[in-house]
Amino acid sequence: MSVAAELAKANESYANSFGSKGSLALPPARKVVIITCMDARIDPAASLGLKEGDAHVIRNAGGRAQEALRSVIISQQLLGTREVVLFHHTDCGMLTFKDDVLREKLKGSVKADVREAVGPTVDQISFLPFPNLEQSIKEDVAYLKASPLVLEETKSKITGWIYDVYSGKVTQVA
């Protein structure tokens, strides 16, 4: 059985016990947007005590603010969130490479007949890796606070945290 088929089967059980969750309001009840990494070891709901309907959770490689900005804007402007909480984590894969290494790997993975055509596009992609965990979260908090697209009244409520994948604990660093 494929993983997709396993997921569909698990959804049957979830849907059977869905109850009144279909009537949850569209805006998140706690008016918070959380940005975190896509790392499979992180369960934002369990680790932060969230229930369905509490928060918007934006996940991407590294939990990078630059990539999440579009969603933050939608969350704030259309759905009323007024606090942004960013999480990066220990043992993150984004600490293990540089853009140029991944760009070359990507170019090498495409078919030879299109490699030359996609090369310039690949060269323009920033994968947003970082060499220092604490510095990366501080930079992302600063990025959002400096953005004219983030609601001014929320800038004092943008915080940055590190999630420890070995203990499950979070520590505020920005």
PDB file of C-alpha atoms in Angstrom:
ATOM      1  CA  MET A   1       0.000   0.000   0.000  1.00  0.00           C
ATOM      2  CA  SER A   2       1.309   3.446  -0.894  1.00  0.00           C
ATOM      3  CA  VAL A   3       1.708   6.115   1.770  1.00  0.00           C
ATOM      4  CA  ALA A   4      -1.070   8.099   0.045  1.00  0.00           C
ATOM      5  CA  ALA A   5      -3.416   5.123   0.410  1.00  0.00           C
ATOM      6  CA  GLU A   6      -2.451   4.769   4.087  1.00  0.00           C
ATOM      7  CA  LEU A   7      -3.200   8.452   4.623  1.00  0.00           C
ATOM      8  CA  ALA A   8      -6.601   8.126   2.942  1.00  0.00           C
ATOM      9  CA  LYS A   9      -7.420   5.145   5.153  1.00  0.00           C
ATOM     10  CA  ALA A  10      -6.402   7.053   8.288  1.00  0.00           C
ATOM     11  CA  ASN A  11      -8.590   9.954   7.148  1.00  0.00           C
ATOM     12  CA  GLU A  12     -11.636   7.695   7.206  1.00  0.00           C
ATOM     13  CA  SER A  13     -11.212   7.252  10.952  1.00  0.00           C
ATOM     14  CA  TYR A  14     -10.559  10.956  11.466  1.00  0.00           C
ATOM     15  CA  ALA A  15     -13.627  11.963   9.437  1.00  0.00           C
ATOM     16  CA  ASN A  16     -15.812   9.525  11.395  1.00  0.00           C
ATOM     17  CA  SER A  17     -14.962  11.337  14.631  1.00  0.00           C
ATOM     18  CA  PHE A  18     -14.882  14.839  13.128  1.00  0.00           C
ATOM     19  CA  GLY A  19     -17.899  15.982  15.111  1.00  0.00           C
ATOM     20  CA  SER A  20     -18.529  19.733  15.201  1.00  0.00           C
ATOM     21  CA  LYS A  21     -15.090  20.762  13.899  1.00  0.00           C
ATOM     22  CA  GLY A  22     -16.726  21.744  10.616  1.00  0.00           C
ATOM     23  CA  SER A  23     -18.274  24.703  12.389  1.00  0.00           C
ATOM     24  CA  LEU A  24     -14.971  26.178  13.593  1.00  0.00           C
ATOM     25  CA  ALA A  25     -14.554  29.815  12.576  1.00  0.00           C
ATOM     26  CA  LEU A  26     -12.252  30.553   9.651  1.00  0.00           C
ATOM     27  CA  PRO A  27     -10.083  33.045  11.596  1.00  0.00           C
ATOM     28  CA  PRO A  28      -7.883  31.359  14.194  1.00  0.00           C
ATOM     29  CA  ALA A  29      -9.339  31.644  17.696  1.00  0.00           C
ATOM     30  CA  ARG A  30      -6.050  32.674  19.311  1.00  0.00           C
ATOM     31  CA  LYS A  31      -5.243  35.231  16.573  1.00  0.00           C
ATOM     32  CA  VAL A  32      -1.732  33.872  16.142  1.00  0.00           C
ATOM     33  CA  VAL A  33       0.276  32.715  13.158  1.00  0.00           C
ATOM     34  CA  ILE A  34       3.099  30.260  13.775  1.00  0.00           C
ATOM     35  CA  ILE A  35       5.965  29.843  11.338  1.00  0.00           C
ATOM     36  CA  THR A  36       8.000  26.690  11.717  1.00  0.00           C
ATOM     37  CA  CYS A  37      10.030  24.153   9.799  1.00  0.00           C
ATOM     38  CA  MET A  38       8.572  21.327   7.754  1.00  0.00           C
ATOM     39  CA  ASP A  39      10.760  18.853   9.687  1.00  0.00           C
ATOM     40  CA  ALA A  40       8.711  15.717  10.376  1.00  0.00           C
ATOM     41  CA  ARG A  41       9.974  15.544  13.970  1.00  0.00           C
ATOM     42  CA  ILE A  42       8.048  18.708  14.863  1.00  0.00           C
ATOM     43  CA  ASP A  43       4.379  18.538  15.795  1.00  0.00           C
ATOM     44  CA  PRO A  44       3.362  22.165  16.431  1.00  0.00           C
ATOM     45  CA  ALA A  45      -0.070  21.277  17.808  1.00  0.00           C
ATOM     46  CA  ALA A  46       1.249  18.767  20.338  1.00  0.00           C
ATOM     47  CA  SER A  47       4.353  20.718  21.334  1.00  0.00           C
ATOM     48  CA  LEU A  48       2.546  24.043  21.773  1.00  0.00           C
ATOM     49  CA  GLY A  49      -0.799  22.885  23.152  1.00  0.00           C
ATOM     50  CA  LEU A  50      -2.802  23.901  20.097  1.00  0.00           C
ATOM     51  CA  LYS A  51      -6.194  22.586  19.095  1.00  0.00           C
ATOM     52  CA  GLU A  52      -7.784  22.730  15.661  1.00  0.00           C
ATOM     53  CA  GLY A  53      -8.943  26.256  15.020  1.00  0.00           C
ATOM     54  CA  ASP A  54      -6.434  27.895  17.400  1.00  0.00           C
ATOM     55  CA  ALA A  55      -3.725  29.127  15.032  1.00  0.00           C
ATOM     56  CA  HIS A  56      -2.456  29.373  11.506  1.00  0.00           C
ATOM     57  CA  VAL A  57       0.627  27.192  11.141  1.00  0.00           C
ATOM     58  CA  ILE A  58       2.923  27.964   8.214  1.00  0.00           C
ATOM     59  CA  ARG A  59       5.570  25.358   7.503  1.00  0.00           C
ATOM     60  CA  ASN A  60       8.471  25.506   5.105  1.00  0.00           C
ATOM     61  CA  ALA A  61      12.073  24.322   4.928  1.00  0.00           C
ATOM     62  CA  GLY A  62      13.786  26.002   7.860  1.00  0.00           C
ATOM     63  CA  GLY A  63      10.688  27.895   8.998  1.00  0.00           C
ATOM     64  CA  ARG A  64      11.949  30.909   7.061  1.00  0.00           C
ATOM     65  CA  ALA A  65      10.039  34.185   7.353  1.00  0.00           C
ATOM     66  CA  GLN A  66      10.917  35.364   3.845  1.00  0.00           C
ATOM     67  CA  GLU A  67       9.157  32.381   2.320  1.00  0.00           C
ATOM     68  CA  ALA A  68       6.234  32.659   4.761  1.00  0.00           C
ATOM     69  CA  LEU A  69       5.561  36.369   4.230  1.00  0.00           C
ATOM     70  CA  ARG A  70       2.785  35.844   1.663  1.00  0.00           C
ATOM     71  CA  SER A  71       0.871  33.662   4.119  1.00  0.00           C
ATOM     72  CA  VAL A  72       1.498  36.049   7.026  1.00  0.00           C
ATOM     73  CA  ILE A  73       0.001  38.894   4.986  1.00  0.00           C
ATOM     74  CA  ILE A  74      -3.110  36.856   4.179  1.00  0.00           C
ATOM     75  CA  SER A  75      -3.390  35.714   7.802  1.00  0.00           C
ATOM     76  CA  GLN A  76      -3.166  39.262   9.140  1.00  0.00           C
ATOM     77  CA  GLN A  77      -5.071  41.177   6.485  1.00  0.00           C
ATOM     78  CA  LEU A  78      -7.919  38.749   5.839  1.00  0.00           C
ATOM     79  CA  LEU A  79      -8.125  36.544   8.913  1.00  0.00           C
ATOM     80  CA  GLY A  80      -7.257  38.797  11.823  1.00  0.00           C
ATOM     81  CA  THR A  81      -4.096  37.341  13.318  1.00  0.00           C
ATOM     82  CA  ARG A  82      -2.259  39.795  15.544  1.00  0.00           C
ATOM     83  CA  GLU A  83       0.761  37.845  16.782  1.00  0.00           C
ATOM     84  CA  VAL A  84       3.548  36.029  14.924  1.00  0.00           C
ATOM     85  CA  VAL A  85       5.613  33.305  16.588  1.00  0.00           C
ATOM     86  CA  LEU A  86       8.590  31.889  14.683  1.00  0.00           C
ATOM     87  CA  PHE A  87      10.314  28.601  15.471  1.00  0.00           C
ATOM     88  CA  HIS A  88      13.574  27.234  14.139  1.00  0.00           C
ATOM     89  CA  HIS A  89      14.947  24.015  15.597  1.00  0.00           C
ATOM     90  CA  THR A  90      18.050  22.137  16.594  1.00  0.00           C
ATOM     91  CA  ASP A  91      19.515  19.617  14.157  1.00  0.00           C
ATOM     92  CA  CYS A  92      17.934  21.433  11.209  1.00  0.00           C
ATOM     93  CA  GLY A  93      18.852  20.348   7.712  1.00  0.00           C
ATOM     94  CA  MET A  94      19.152  24.008   6.698  1.00  0.00           C
ATOM     95  CA  LEU A  95      22.384  24.131   8.713  1.00  0.00           C
ATOM     96  CA  THR A  96      23.974  21.460   6.506  1.00  0.00           C
ATOM     97  CA  PHE A  97      24.332  23.024   3.053  1.00  0.00           C
ATOM     98  CA  LYS A  98      24.883  26.209   1.055  1.00  0.00           C
ATOM     99  CA  ASP A  99      22.844  27.460  -1.882  1.00  0.00           C
ATOM    100  CA  ASP A 100      25.529  26.746  -4.483  1.00  0.00           C
ATOM    101  CA  VAL A 101      25.804  23.080  -3.437  1.00  0.00           C
ATOM    102  CA  LEU A 102      22.057  22.491  -3.745  1.00  0.00           C
ATOM    103  CA  ARG A 103      21.874  24.425  -6.997  1.00  0.00           C
ATOM    104  CA  GLU A 104      24.513  22.171  -8.572  1.00  0.00           C
ATOM    105  CA  LYS A 105      22.783  19.054  -7.239  1.00  0.00           C
ATOM    106  CA  LEU A 106      19.473  20.239  -8.669  1.00  0.00           C
ATOM    107  CA  LYS A 107      20.977  21.014 -12.070  1.00  0.00           C
ATOM    108  CA  GLY A 108      22.582  17.586 -12.103  1.00  0.00           C
ATOM    109  CA  SER A 109      19.263  15.906 -11.350  1.00  0.00           C
ATOM    110  CA  VAL A 110      17.345  17.252 -14.345  1.00  0.00           C
ATOM    111  CA  LYS A 111      17.428  15.664 -17.774  1.00  0.00           C
ATOM    112  CA  ALA A 112      20.440  16.693 -19.825  1.00  0.00           C
ATOM    113  CA  ASP A 113      18.320  18.141 -22.634  1.00  0.00           C
ATOM    114  CA  VAL A 114      16.731  20.723 -20.278  1.00  0.00           C
ATOM    115  CA  ARG A 115      19.689  21.350 -17.957  1.00  0.00           C
ATOM    116  CA  GLU A 116      20.932  24.371 -19.884  1.00  0.00           C
ATOM    117  CA  ALA A 117      17.443  25.873 -20.061  1.00  0.00           C
ATOM    118  CA  VAL A 118      16.721  25.540 -16.322  1.00  0.00           C
ATOM    119  CA  GLY A 119      20.204  26.565 -15.184  1.00  0.00           C
ATOM    120  CA  PRO A 120      19.531  30.332 -15.043  1.00  0.00           C
ATOM    121  CA  THR A 121      16.284  29.733 -13.116  1.00  0.00           C
ATOM    122  CA  VAL A 122      18.009  27.433 -10.639  1.00  0.00           C
ATOM    123  CA  ASP A 123      20.809  29.975 -10.165  1.00  0.00           C
ATOM    124  CA  GLN A 124      18.246  32.541  -9.012  1.00  0.00           C
ATOM    125  CA  ILE A 125      16.653  30.354  -6.331  1.00  0.00           C
ATOM    126  CA  SER A 126      17.616  31.105  -2.767  1.00  0.00           C
ATOM    127  CA  PHE A 127      17.010  28.040  -0.628  1.00  0.00           C
ATOM    128  CA  LEU A 128      17.573  30.190   2.491  1.00  0.00           C
ATOM    129  CA  PRO A 129      20.013  27.935   4.366  1.00  0.00           C
ATOM    130  CA  PHE A 130      21.704  29.286   7.468  1.00  0.00           C
ATOM    131  CA  PRO A 131      24.987  28.567   9.262  1.00  0.00           C
ATOM    132  CA  ASN A 132      23.880  29.647  12.761  1.00  0.00           C
ATOM    133  CA  LEU A 133      20.596  28.601  14.349  1.00  0.00           C
ATOM    134  CA  GLU A 134      20.163  31.412  16.872  1.00  0.00           C
ATOM    135  CA  GLN A 135      21.240  34.063  14.369  1.00  0.00           C
ATOM    136  CA  SER A 136      18.777  32.745  11.770  1.00  0.00           C
ATOM    137  CA  ILE A 137      15.783  33.154  14.059  1.00  0.00           C
ATOM    138  CA  LYS A 138      16.907  36.657  15.037  1.00  0.00           C
ATOM    139  CA  GLU A 139      17.264  37.559  11.354  1.00  0.00           C
ATOM    140  CA  ASP A 140      13.790  36.231  10.559  1.00  0.00           C
ATOM    141  CA  VAL A 141      12.207  38.187  13.417  1.00  0.00           C
ATOM    142  CA  ALA A 142      14.035  41.328  12.229  1.00  0.00           C
ATOM    143  CA  TYR A 143      12.912  40.656   8.644  1.00  0.00           C
ATOM    144  CA  LEU A 144       9.235  40.596   9.629  1.00  0.00           C
ATOM    145  CA  LYS A 145       9.550  43.591  11.943  1.00  0.00           C
ATOM    146  CA  ALA A 146      11.181  45.588   9.129  1.00  0.00           C
ATOM    147  CA  SER A 147       8.624  44.614   6.512  1.00  0.00           C
ATOM    148  CA  PRO A 148       6.173  47.367   5.582  1.00  0.00           C
ATOM    149  CA  LEU A 149       3.742  44.573   4.634  1.00  0.00           C
ATOM    150  CA  VAL A 150       3.398  43.298   8.215  1.00  0.00           C
ATOM    151  CA  LEU A 151       0.802  45.151  10.280  1.00  0.00           C
ATOM    152  CA  GLU A 152       2.497  47.811  12.373  1.00  0.00           C
ATOM    153  CA  GLU A 153       0.435  47.035  15.475  1.00  0.00           C
ATOM    154  CA  THR A 154       1.675  43.435  15.462  1.00  0.00           C
ATOM    155  CA  LYS A 155       5.405  44.129  15.224  1.00  0.00           C
ATOM    156  CA  SER A 156       5.835  44.187  19.018  1.00  0.00           C
ATOM    157  CA  LYS A 157       4.237  40.728  19.081  1.00  0.00           C
ATOM    158  CA  ILE A 158       6.700  39.002  16.752  1.00  0.00           C
ATOM    159  CA  THR A 159       8.891  36.591  18.685  1.00  0.00           C
ATOM    160  CA  GLY A 160      11.479  33.964  17.795  1.00  0.00           C
ATOM    161  CA  TRP A 161      12.073  30.638  19.467  1.00  0.00           C
ATOM    162  CA  ILE A 162      14.248  27.557  19.131  1.00  0.00           C
ATOM    163  CA  TYR A 163      12.624  24.152  19.436  1.00  0.00           C
ATOM    164  CA  ASP A 164      14.923  21.413  20.712  1.00  0.00           C
ATOM    165  CA  VAL A 165      14.189  18.214  18.770  1.00  0.00           C
ATOM    166  CA  TYR A 166      15.906  16.142  21.480  1.00  0.00           C
ATOM    167  CA  SER A 167      13.894  17.416  24.470  1.00  0.00           C
ATOM    168  CA  GLY A 168      10.784  19.012  22.942  1.00  0.00           C
ATOM    169  CA  LYS A 169      11.475  22.246  24.831  1.00  0.00           C
ATOM    170  CA  VAL A 170      11.266  25.724  23.322  1.00  0.00           C
ATOM    171  CA  THR A 171      13.508  28.657  24.240  1.00  0.00           C
ATOM    172  CA  GLN A 172      12.851  32.258  23.281  1.00  0.00           C
ATOM    173  CA  VAL A 173      15.827  33.944  21.579  1.00  0.00           C
ATOM    174  CA  ALA A 174      14.194  36.988  19.961  1.00  0.00           C
TER     175      ALA A 174
END
